XYZ file of C-alpha atoms in Angstrom:
763
model
C 80.247 102.668 110.775
C 79.899 103.392 107.039
C 81.915 101.246 104.652
C 81.972 104.100 102.144
C 85.060 105.898 103.341
C 85.899 109.397 102.190
C 88.652 108.063 99.945
C 86.305 105.521 98.364
C 83.615 108.150 97.895
C 86.128 110.368 96.140
C 87.232 107.438 93.978
C 83.594 106.695 93.118
C 82.993 110.309 92.052
C 86.080 110.122 89.827
C 84.747 106.978 88.225
C 81.428 108.649 87.500
C 83.254 111.497 85.747
C 84.915 108.909 83.531
C 81.646 107.239 82.508
C 81.109 108.983 79.151
C 84.553 107.885 78.009
C 84.142 104.359 79.349
C 80.808 103.988 77.549
C 82.471 104.796 74.251
C 85.007 102.030 74.892
C 82.354 99.435 75.758
C 80.231 100.344 72.735
C 83.225 99.982 70.457
C 83.947 96.516 71.812
C 80.423 95.237 71.180
C 79.868 96.739 67.749
C 79.113 94.411 64.860
C 77.182 91.177 64.638
C 77.006 88.065 62.515
C 74.225 85.871 61.159
C 71.407 84.717 63.443
C 73.193 81.810 65.084
C 71.292 82.040 68.356
C 68.301 80.078 67.086
C 70.505 76.977 66.887
C 71.600 77.149 70.558
C 69.749 75.108 73.193
C 71.115 76.054 76.644
C 69.195 73.184 78.282
C 71.566 70.643 76.697
C 73.850 69.379 79.454
C 71.718 70.587 82.366
C 70.596 67.053 83.287
C 72.674 64.000 84.131
C 76.344 64.706 84.846
C 76.718 67.679 82.483
C 76.601 70.217 85.332
C 76.046 73.016 82.812
C 75.043 76.524 83.870
C 71.577 77.630 82.794
C 70.732 81.303 82.740
C 71.760 84.609 81.210
C 75.356 85.641 80.537
C 77.543 87.084 77.800
C 80.760 85.589 76.400
C 83.448 85.501 79.088
C 81.207 87.534 81.402
C 81.814 87.952 85.125
C 78.069 87.588 85.736
C 76.239 84.305 85.243
C 72.697 85.178 86.293
C 70.362 82.245 86.692
C 68.193 80.092 88.942
C 69.447 78.133 91.914
C 67.603 74.929 92.790
C 67.533 72.937 95.988
C 70.577 70.655 95.950
C 69.038 67.194 96.156
C 71.404 65.320 98.462
C 69.314 62.174 98.347
C 70.607 61.377 94.872
C 73.285 58.780 94.142
C 76.093 61.335 94.056
C 74.949 63.341 97.101
C 74.076 66.531 95.278
C 76.985 66.292 92.836
C 74.745 66.897 89.841
C 73.824 70.356 91.180
C 77.372 71.713 90.965
C 76.199 74.522 88.677
C 73.280 75.326 90.980
C 70.705 73.913 88.536
C 69.653 70.504 87.309
C 66.874 69.915 84.794
C 65.135 67.349 86.994
C 64.465 69.979 89.684
C 60.993 71.453 90.050
C 61.757 74.383 92.335
C 63.735 77.621 92.282
C 64.996 79.207 95.490
C 66.081 82.424 93.821
C 68.334 83.955 91.203
C 72.052 84.193 91.845
C 74.728 86.083 89.966
C 77.676 83.692 89.752
C 77.692 80.066 88.676
C 80.194 77.459 87.615
C 79.499 75.376 84.522
C 80.345 71.747 84.055
C 82.713 71.437 86.989
C 82.955 68.541 89.409
C 82.898 70.732 92.512
C 80.165 73.147 93.561
C 80.689 76.754 94.591
C 79.512 80.330 93.918
C 75.745 81.073 93.530
C 76.437 84.482 95.060
C 73.932 87.273 95.861
C 70.544 85.518 95.820
C 67.574 87.723 94.867
C 63.970 86.472 94.962
C 60.817 88.395 94.028
C 58.094 87.309 96.447
C 54.802 88.215 98.086
C 52.648 86.973 100.945
C 54.360 86.061 104.196
C 58.059 86.930 104.119
C 60.268 83.867 104.566
C 63.923 84.087 105.553
C 65.121 80.520 105.148
C 65.120 78.459 101.961
C 62.411 75.866 101.504
C 63.202 72.236 102.062
C 63.036 69.660 99.302
C 59.462 68.614 98.496
C 58.085 71.176 100.962
C 57.963 74.586 99.313
C 55.764 76.018 102.084
C 58.590 75.497 104.590
C 60.556 78.510 103.355
C 61.278 80.828 100.493
C 61.345 79.653 96.889
C 58.788 78.532 94.339
C 57.811 75.667 92.133
C 57.969 76.139 88.368
C 57.398 74.182 85.176
C 59.647 73.813 82.160
C 56.678 74.774 79.990
C 56.982 78.299 81.407
C 60.770 78.416 81.381
C 62.837 79.709 78.464
C 66.530 80.207 77.901
C 68.597 81.447 74.976
C 72.034 83.066 74.798
C 71.873 86.143 77.003
C 68.319 85.506 78.220
C 66.397 83.502 80.811
C 62.730 83.630 81.825
C 60.477 81.645 84.113
C 57.149 81.880 85.925
C 57.284 81.439 89.700
C 54.085 79.589 90.521
C 54.034 80.271 94.257
C 54.322 84.036 93.841
C 52.669 84.501 90.432
C 55.703 86.444 89.227
C 57.096 86.385 85.695
C 60.872 86.728 85.650
C 63.103 87.880 82.811
C 66.885 88.034 83.125
C 69.706 89.310 80.932
C 73.252 90.566 81.561
C 76.199 92.558 80.393
C 79.721 91.444 81.292
C 79.535 92.728 84.881
C 75.851 93.512 85.450
C 72.792 91.334 85.925
C 69.485 92.852 84.770
C 66.267 91.480 86.335
C 62.717 92.269 85.248
C 59.881 91.046 87.478
C 56.205 91.219 86.526
C 54.195 90.837 89.730
C 50.819 89.235 89.056
C 50.178 89.265 92.811
C 51.190 92.247 94.920
C 50.086 91.224 98.430
C 53.025 92.222 100.660
C 55.288 92.316 97.590
C 58.971 92.279 98.437
C 62.425 91.320 97.317
C 64.531 88.958 99.380
C 68.291 89.399 99.184
C 70.013 86.486 100.912
C 73.760 86.993 101.226
C 74.144 83.888 103.399
C 72.907 81.617 100.614
C 75.468 79.324 99.032
C 75.543 75.926 97.369
C 77.739 72.892 97.556
C 81.088 73.627 99.138
C 80.419 77.340 99.638
C 79.506 79.126 102.902
C 79.441 82.829 103.685
C 82.105 84.118 106.084
C 81.303 87.846 106.095
C 78.486 89.811 104.479
C 77.551 93.475 104.301
C 74.489 95.396 103.107
C 73.793 99.109 103.095
C 70.943 101.232 101.809
C 72.350 104.250 99.989
C 68.987 105.752 99.011
C 65.454 104.450 98.426
C 66.510 102.502 95.315
C 70.274 101.899 95.643
C 72.016 99.338 97.834
C 75.656 98.366 98.260
C 77.325 95.374 99.823
C 79.608 92.397 99.616
C 79.684 88.686 100.227
C 82.852 86.943 101.383
C 82.802 83.155 101.469
C 84.879 80.035 101.781
C 84.433 76.808 99.916
C 86.322 75.459 96.965
C 87.564 79.045 96.671
C 88.869 79.550 100.201
C 88.734 83.341 100.236
C 86.215 84.527 97.677
C 85.221 88.182 97.746
C 82.436 89.587 95.613
C 81.280 93.179 95.944
C 77.976 94.349 94.544
C 75.724 97.300 93.916
C 71.977 96.971 93.431
C 69.749 99.580 91.844
C 65.936 99.300 91.590
C 63.682 101.005 89.066
C 61.320 101.934 91.883
C 61.928 103.045 95.439
C 61.277 100.704 98.353
C 58.831 101.739 101.064
C 60.948 100.112 103.768
C 63.883 97.797 104.293
C 64.434 95.184 106.989
C 67.791 93.610 107.756
C 68.265 90.242 109.462
C 71.067 88.184 110.879
C 69.628 84.867 109.779
C 66.140 85.369 111.344
C 67.077 87.967 113.988
C 65.831 91.398 112.966
C 68.404 94.214 113.066
C 68.004 97.969 113.417
C 69.275 100.565 110.968
C 69.950 100.743 107.239
C 73.375 99.094 107.338
C 74.701 95.843 108.767
C 77.626 93.494 108.648
C 77.561 89.895 109.837
C 78.009 86.344 108.650
C 74.407 85.524 107.682
C 72.931 88.775 106.447
C 69.577 88.986 104.667
C 67.504 91.926 103.500
C 63.803 92.340 102.787
C 62.973 95.199 100.452
C 59.245 95.962 100.594
C 57.607 97.384 97.481
C 54.520 99.543 97.055
C 53.123 98.082 93.837
C 49.909 98.317 91.900
C 48.501 95.202 90.257
C 50.535 93.863 87.329
C 53.476 96.067 88.277
C 56.918 95.617 86.744
C 60.053 96.020 88.853
C 63.508 96.118 87.323
C 66.783 95.560 89.147
C 70.360 96.012 88.034
C 73.051 94.235 90.059
C 76.668 95.082 89.314
C 79.509 92.870 90.501
C 83.106 93.792 91.230
C 86.155 92.012 92.653
C 87.305 95.334 94.122
C 84.560 97.391 95.816
C 80.838 98.229 95.917
C 81.672 101.613 94.378
C 83.274 99.931 91.396
C 80.242 97.659 91.100
C 78.032 100.745 90.908
C 80.301 102.240 88.264
C 80.049 98.985 86.304
C 76.267 99.462 86.240
C 76.537 103.059 85.070
C 78.919 102.132 82.265
C 77.491 98.881 80.990
C 73.717 99.334 81.484
C 73.045 103.012 82.238
C 69.371 102.780 81.150
C 66.236 100.855 82.210
C 65.368 99.361 78.806
C 65.437 95.580 79.342
C 64.986 94.776 75.649
C 67.855 97.084 74.734
C 70.129 95.310 77.231
C 68.986 91.955 75.897
C 69.705 93.014 72.305
C 73.225 94.042 73.333
C 73.791 90.643 74.949
C 72.448 88.825 71.892
C 74.665 90.911 69.626
C 77.703 89.817 71.611
C 76.666 86.184 71.356
C 76.004 86.431 67.635
C 79.400 88.037 67.104
C 81.249 85.269 68.913
C 79.207 82.313 67.681
C 79.434 83.431 64.051
C 83.213 83.044 64.135
C 82.474 79.545 62.844
C 79.606 79.424 60.360
C 78.665 75.894 59.354
C 76.296 74.164 56.994
C 75.002 70.888 58.395
C 71.729 69.180 59.192
C 69.631 70.901 61.850
C 70.428 68.486 64.671
C 74.161 68.842 64.083
C 73.780 72.630 63.982
C 71.979 72.609 67.313
C 74.596 70.444 69.027
C 77.483 72.288 67.360
C 76.378 75.810 68.242
C 75.343 74.801 71.747
C 78.814 73.319 72.161
C 80.463 76.467 70.814
C 78.249 78.481 73.190
C 79.505 76.414 76.128
C 83.138 77.094 75.184
C 82.522 80.830 75.603
C 81.523 80.920 79.291
C 85.028 80.792 80.760
C 87.591 82.021 81.532
C 85.475 84.908 82.815
C 86.577 88.507 83.057
C 87.746 89.383 86.563
C 88.176 93.124 86.578
C 86.062 96.256 86.491
C 85.374 98.680 83.670
C 88.450 100.562 84.907
C 90.384 97.253 84.604
C 91.084 97.297 88.338
C 91.051 93.842 89.894
C 91.862 92.041 93.107
C 94.776 89.661 92.792
C 95.387 86.267 94.311
C 97.319 88.075 97.044
C 94.112 90.096 97.764
C 95.783 93.358 96.781
C 93.961 95.705 94.394
C 95.757 96.310 91.114
C 95.110 99.348 88.970
C 94.891 99.155 85.191
C 97.522 96.567 84.182
C 96.936 97.131 80.462
C 94.953 93.938 79.861
C 91.745 92.222 80.930
C 92.328 89.943 83.896
C 90.452 86.613 83.893
C 89.574 83.803 86.288
C 87.859 80.379 86.357
C 90.606 78.306 84.791
C 89.857 74.571 84.703
C 93.273 74.029 83.158
C 93.670 70.264 83.577
C 90.657 70.012 81.280
C 90.935 73.011 79.001
C 94.605 72.847 77.999
C 93.759 69.884 75.786
C 91.270 71.421 73.360
C 89.604 74.641 74.489
C 92.750 76.771 74.592
C 94.019 75.495 71.212
C 90.556 76.352 69.826
C 90.931 79.832 71.318
C 94.195 80.334 69.399
C 92.223 79.810 66.179
C 89.007 81.784 66.692
C 89.825 84.158 69.563
C 93.329 85.446 68.765
C 92.496 88.795 70.363
C 92.069 87.106 73.775
C 95.097 84.809 73.919
C 97.652 87.346 75.137
C 95.282 88.447 77.918
C 95.044 84.839 79.094
C 98.827 84.485 79.274
C 99.198 87.833 81.020
C 96.566 86.739 83.551
C 98.602 83.582 84.175
C 101.794 85.578 84.706
C 100.147 87.997 87.131
C 98.869 85.020 89.107
C 102.397 83.592 89.067
C 103.804 86.805 90.529
C 101.072 87.039 93.162
C 100.939 83.456 94.428
C 104.419 82.225 93.531
C 103.359 79.674 90.943
C 101.273 79.395 87.801
C 97.554 78.684 88.189
C 96.380 75.094 88.442
C 92.604 75.486 88.893
C 91.984 79.172 89.528
C 88.612 80.288 90.851
C 87.572 83.875 91.605
C 91.086 84.964 92.560
C 91.775 81.759 94.517
C 94.047 78.836 93.803
C 92.178 75.595 94.471
C 95.097 73.308 93.476
C 92.561 70.891 92.010
C 93.683 68.086 89.672
C 97.219 67.087 88.762
C 100.155 68.377 86.752
C 101.175 71.930 85.897
C 98.595 72.467 83.153
C 99.192 76.178 82.553
C 102.487 75.228 80.907
C 101.099 73.699 77.663
C 98.820 76.725 77.219
C 101.661 79.221 77.570
C 104.005 77.255 75.317
C 101.313 76.649 72.698
C 100.595 80.377 72.558
C 104.300 81.216 72.437
C 105.056 78.789 69.609
C 102.070 80.094 67.648
C 103.461 83.616 67.819
C 101.421 85.115 70.650
C 104.048 87.143 72.502
C 102.499 90.346 73.817
C 103.663 89.661 77.358
C 106.928 89.359 79.264
C 108.497 86.374 77.488
C 111.393 86.154 79.944
C 108.928 85.982 82.827
C 106.846 83.411 80.956
C 109.822 81.084 80.604
C 110.750 81.633 84.245
C 107.200 80.664 85.231
C 106.976 77.477 83.166
C 110.420 76.367 84.299
C 109.523 77.094 87.923
C 106.513 74.784 87.592
C 108.804 71.890 86.750
C 111.263 72.606 89.561
C 108.884 72.527 92.520
C 109.616 70.170 95.407
C 106.199 68.585 95.762
C 103.736 66.052 94.304
C 106.513 63.829 92.984
C 108.193 66.528 90.891
C 111.255 66.193 93.103
C 111.822 62.663 91.768
C 111.754 63.837 88.171
C 114.547 66.277 88.885
C 116.727 63.239 89.605
C 115.452 61.493 86.457
C 113.666 58.926 88.618
C 110.185 57.465 88.532
C 107.670 58.621 91.135
C 107.160 55.888 93.775
C 103.521 54.881 94.020
C 103.851 54.203 97.735
C 105.041 57.777 98.341
C 102.824 59.804 96.012
C 99.148 59.111 95.295
C 98.106 59.173 91.610
C 101.780 58.740 90.722
C 101.217 57.483 87.180
C 98.749 60.213 86.232
C 100.988 62.911 87.683
C 104.080 61.565 85.945
C 102.334 61.471 82.583
C 100.969 64.996 82.959
C 104.412 66.230 84.009
C 105.958 64.578 80.957
C 103.568 66.429 78.628
C 104.421 69.781 80.188
C 108.154 69.011 80.303
C 108.068 68.351 76.559
C 106.444 71.758 76.138
C 109.121 73.477 78.233
C 111.793 71.797 76.111
C 110.309 73.265 72.938
C 110.141 76.766 74.389
C 113.717 76.435 75.642
C 114.884 75.361 72.197
C 113.198 78.296 70.507
C 114.805 80.676 73.013
C 118.262 79.150 72.522
C 118.408 77.572 75.976
C 119.891 74.311 74.740
C 120.898 72.897 78.129
C 117.318 73.253 79.307
C 116.081 71.833 76.025
C 118.145 68.699 76.553
C 117.198 68.372 80.221
C 113.449 68.740 79.758
C 113.454 66.569 76.637
C 114.937 63.778 78.741
C 112.368 64.361 81.476
C 109.547 64.230 78.931
C 110.551 60.620 78.184
C 110.162 59.471 81.783
C 106.631 58.253 81.029
C 108.301 55.087 79.751
C 109.287 54.229 83.341
C 105.673 53.199 84.002
C 105.097 51.005 80.958
C 104.880 47.310 81.778
C 105.482 45.286 78.620
C 104.049 42.158 80.198
C 100.615 43.716 80.593
C 100.790 46.441 77.959
C 99.717 49.083 80.480
C 101.060 52.033 82.418
C 101.155 51.054 86.077
C 102.545 52.155 89.419
C 106.056 51.350 90.632
C 107.002 51.049 94.292
C 110.036 52.618 95.956
C 111.701 49.180 96.108
C 111.563 49.245 92.289
C 108.816 46.681 91.915
C 105.477 46.936 90.165
C 102.578 47.560 92.495
C 100.686 44.291 92.844
C 98.112 42.989 92.433
C 97.408 44.847 89.195
C 93.986 45.154 87.622
C 93.806 47.588 84.677
C 90.036 47.925 85.215
C 90.406 49.051 88.817
C 89.681 52.728 89.530
C 89.430 54.180 93.029
C 88.520 57.862 92.980
C 91.638 59.963 93.742
C 93.092 57.058 95.739
C 95.058 54.871 93.335
C 97.863 55.415 90.806
C 95.610 57.248 88.353
C 93.528 60.398 88.465
C 89.871 59.711 87.758
C 90.757 56.732 85.625
C 92.361 53.329 85.404
C 95.193 51.506 83.694
C 93.265 51.015 80.477
C 92.652 54.729 80.101
C 95.999 56.139 81.220
C 98.079 53.864 79.025
C 97.445 56.277 76.134
C 98.225 59.585 77.825
C 101.401 60.312 75.876
C 100.136 62.886 73.351
C 103.534 64.590 73.114
C 105.370 61.457 71.959
C 103.018 59.011 70.285
C 105.805 57.460 68.153
C 107.654 56.765 71.409
C 104.559 55.099 72.859
C 104.174 52.988 69.718
C 107.758 51.806 70.062
C 107.101 50.717 73.661
C 104.421 48.378 72.342
C 106.825 47.005 69.762
C 105.563 48.728 66.633
C 102.403 49.695 64.796
C 100.746 46.276 64.739
C 100.962 45.579 68.471
C 100.050 49.174 69.256
C 96.948 48.956 67.064
C 95.912 45.616 68.544
C 95.993 47.097 72.034
C 94.232 50.262 70.903
C 91.483 48.187 69.296
C 91.092 46.325 72.575
C 90.495 49.532 74.515
C 87.210 49.994 72.655
C 86.126 46.341 72.746
C 86.929 45.040 76.243
C 83.922 45.059 78.601
C 82.754 48.460 79.752
C 82.028 46.885 83.128
C 84.654 45.991 85.688
C 84.902 49.346 87.471
C 84.768 48.984 91.245
C 82.164 50.649 93.441
C 84.405 53.546 94.493
C 85.376 54.441 90.927
C 85.114 58.089 90.002
C 81.741 59.132 88.561
C 83.814 61.076 86.027
C 84.513 57.776 84.273
C 81.527 57.976 81.951
C 80.676 57.882 78.274
C 82.049 54.370 77.902
C 82.970 52.492 74.730
C 84.703 49.458 76.122
C 87.136 51.066 78.567
C 87.377 54.305 76.588
C 85.721 56.982 78.773
C 84.776 60.026 76.755
C 83.279 61.710 79.812
C 86.777 62.409 81.150
C 89.257 64.604 79.317
C 92.470 62.508 79.453
C 90.716 60.193 76.980
C 89.805 62.808 74.396
C 92.812 62.415 72.122
C 92.733 58.621 72.033
C 90.573 57.980 68.920
C 92.948 60.195 66.949
C 95.945 57.991 67.814
C 95.056 55.654 64.943
C 96.454 58.247 62.531
C 99.913 57.843 64.057
C 99.947 54.152 63.160
C 98.589 54.518 59.633
C 94.948 53.501 60.178
C 92.993 56.769 60.302
C 89.771 55.030 59.250
C 89.549 53.239 62.589
C 89.772 56.537 64.406
C 87.109 57.967 62.086
C 84.677 55.219 63.096
C 85.237 55.849 66.803
C 85.038 59.626 66.444
C 81.690 59.346 64.639
C 80.480 56.900 67.275
C 81.396 59.338 70.058
C 79.719 62.287 68.337
C 76.565 60.311 67.598
C 76.294 58.629 70.999
C 77.599 61.058 73.603
C 76.483 64.417 72.194
C 72.723 64.728 71.767
C 70.107 67.486 71.737
C 68.512 66.391 75.036
C 69.001 67.896 78.517
C 71.255 64.928 79.350
C 73.067 65.374 76.038
C 76.601 65.556 77.486
C 77.958 62.277 78.837
C 80.163 63.767 81.560
C 81.051 67.025 83.273
C 81.208 69.845 80.741
C 84.344 71.039 82.570
C 84.247 74.747 81.743
C 83.919 74.131 78.012
C 86.394 71.341 77.299
C 83.840 68.632 76.567
C 82.183 70.941 74.074
C 85.482 72.080 72.574
C 86.152 68.454 71.592
C 82.867 68.366 69.677
C 83.415 71.729 67.969
C 86.854 70.723 66.718
C 85.903 67.161 65.835
C 82.769 68.240 63.973
C 84.803 70.415 61.622
C 87.277 67.586 61.175
C 90.335 67.717 63.425
C 91.677 67.784 67.000
C 95.014 68.782 68.662
C 96.373 65.496 70.045
C 99.538 67.244 71.153
C 98.245 70.422 72.812
C 101.284 72.534 71.935
C 102.895 71.431 68.654
C 100.509 73.227 66.301
C 99.254 70.035 64.649
C 95.560 69.175 64.349
C 94.940 65.530 63.500
C 92.172 64.740 61.016
C 89.195 62.657 62.092
C 85.786 62.532 60.419
C 84.030 65.880 59.815
C 80.247 65.900 60.103
C 79.622 69.341 58.615
C 79.084 70.096 54.934
C 80.834 73.424 55.014
C 82.485 75.654 57.584
C 83.840 79.172 57.407
C 86.185 79.968 60.274
C 87.005 83.581 61.084
C 90.639 83.394 62.175
C 91.112 87.128 62.682
C 92.768 89.919 60.708
C 90.000 89.684 58.075
C 91.053 86.147 57.148
C 88.808 83.134 56.678
C 89.584 79.440 56.529
C 86.919 77.673 54.489
C 86.235 73.950 54.713
C 84.084 72.159 52.164
C 83.186 68.504 52.701
C 82.122 66.504 49.654
C 79.944 63.378 49.915
C 79.017 64.136 53.510
C 76.726 61.441 54.878
C 75.953 59.227 57.839
C 77.763 56.282 56.294
C 80.566 58.252 54.657
C 82.920 58.283 57.634
C 86.231 58.124 55.813
C 88.423 60.831 54.301
C 89.405 59.881 50.753
C 91.497 62.875 49.782
C 92.068 66.524 50.640
C 92.802 69.628 48.620
C 94.419 72.538 50.455
C 94.238 75.787 48.515
C 93.606 73.796 45.359
C 96.543 71.419 45.746
C 96.534 67.760 46.819
C 97.250 67.418 50.532
C 98.173 63.929 51.694
C 99.004 64.371 55.370
C 96.564 63.150 58.023
C 96.998 66.339 60.017
C 97.011 70.067 59.329
C 99.201 72.782 60.819
C 97.992 75.754 62.801
C 99.756 78.155 60.459
C 97.861 76.754 57.467
C 94.538 77.410 59.201
C 95.210 80.917 60.540
C 96.742 82.051 57.248
C 93.287 81.649 55.745
C 92.450 79.665 52.625
C 90.341 76.818 51.376
C 90.287 73.121 52.154
C 88.159 70.534 50.396
C 87.691 67.128 52.033
C 86.199 64.268 50.041
C 84.503 61.572 52.101
C 83.574 57.995 51.258
C 81.809 54.924 52.607
C 84.971 52.809 52.569
C 88.449 53.488 53.968
C 90.857 55.103 51.540
C 93.688 52.907 50.311
C 96.096 55.841 50.324
C 95.100 58.645 52.702
C 97.250 58.724 55.833
C 99.030 55.434 55.211
C 102.547 56.600 54.369
C 104.809 57.169 57.357
C 105.743 60.585 55.991
C 102.068 61.630 56.028
C 101.394 60.709 59.641
C 101.394 63.165 62.544
C 104.422 63.083 64.804
């Protein structure tokens, strides 16, 4: 039975009639470019070690991430964990090229719609590790592999095929140069998946000799992922064979769980074959329309130029002057912040919701891949500075998810809620946007949604509603959850206050202080409390059992500082600035060892017990400003930038986490970071650029000039803001986005005045 129903065929024809108008819209969105920033980006940074970074071709916020998929090497220490993106630099083989990838996450999924150009004997199962003759796939060398923003190329040794890849937002463009044409064919493996992912239903249909439609449904981290596709070749195929795993099927259409297709080509020597693969969350017809709108031609270089123009436009929103190594790390980091959240609709703006219903044009671009526990801390505040045109779409995406699944997103993946990590991390993002004046959405619904998050009856939230601590013997990760809840409750209180909801303001302000229920003065640490109102014993602040103890991917040393919404309150728990500073100093100087064998691998990038490889630590070096010693934070911030961000493939010390690790570097390199993710304050650290021009939208620029920049000049001496002395050790969001000029003078010794006065400290 055909899956192109009459109604869908009619809808497809209507879409095609709209193409001229849709093309005008797309062209208008991509017009304009900036300076040649791309030469400073090295996409291989973060592809080795625990970076888990995607390598391949994409465009900013694109639905397609087209790149190689390796063999997941399960013999390694972390049982394949370092292949969560589908690629790791240490691999020497490529199984094929897939159209969706995660980047920097701690769980593997996606790698949908595998395509492999091949010749010789057709193979239907992937090769095994260290035995490429056992199945499909090829060895390759890094010497014949290149990647830059919007572009990937490699030579497949086994098949003597040169591959070039580029993309638009919703279309992957392949170009294959066949140096060997013996039994040349394309393998399309819809059963292929990596990590947690496995196909549940697949479909493939030949529409004509060069056009194919289908879908791949799967379950993994995303329990009900649905991706529809259309594939168009530049040359017709001489025949097609369909298989259920290795069982050959009859006909030009099939549906089963493990579907594969062989498309045989009639090629002369040195032939070039081009393929366009459109993706859609809605239907194969929409995927075909996406191709016709976004890449209606067969000019690979033209498509590549369009992708590069998009990257140049986004990356040039911050133009810096710095030494070449800093530029490379900085622009690669900025590049990483632009992968996600990815667009999750078609050129018509239709999308499939969390409830699996198809929604017509909602008036905004829907997005997915929200690693919110990570990105609420730095990436989304960065977005409010350099991507103001996208912020309202993010909030509207959140609110649609709320309506469809009954709660705000936690970790949203391809229209699925994974419920990964702790807290209700969409709340700080919504409140931060609201307080910064982003309000092109249903504000009443937004408040309803954030308040609903805090009134759920699960994961210990029910105890907070009674103003009680969360018992560690009833709720796992009780301390981490309580601290994350407190941050979000503070945010809700601020939104309530601004909206005149004073009873809610009082209630959530009180709840935001409940973090103090876990502070043990005798040890100077946050620790778990039992239902009988006793501390959990024995207590070892070094101890960290992955997702099994009172913390989430951390230990008592690290979670003691997770109070970014009320640092003065945390200081008072210690007994004042001096005792607070003594303990904070100790965090960086106690032994880095002491973690038990089942500690989370996310605890990485260690300075003492400070773990930069995990996001709940990211604000900690900036806490020195709150106690009047910003120079100590400056030293640690420089140490982190110099040690844990390098220009090598293993140049990121922990999971990239959908851009958050890189967002920390981008913000810190230009001189500040949002300790509190929603109060509009950015705390000064130690800039490593000489100059920066930040495009903050509406034809405004914020210019930063750093005097006496140098490797040993870590310390801010004084600041001029728009020509006037500025003594505070933080800057406000409104001062940045209003545009203007800031001059920062650095020195080799701590200033005797900057940031010392209580009135000049962040709060």
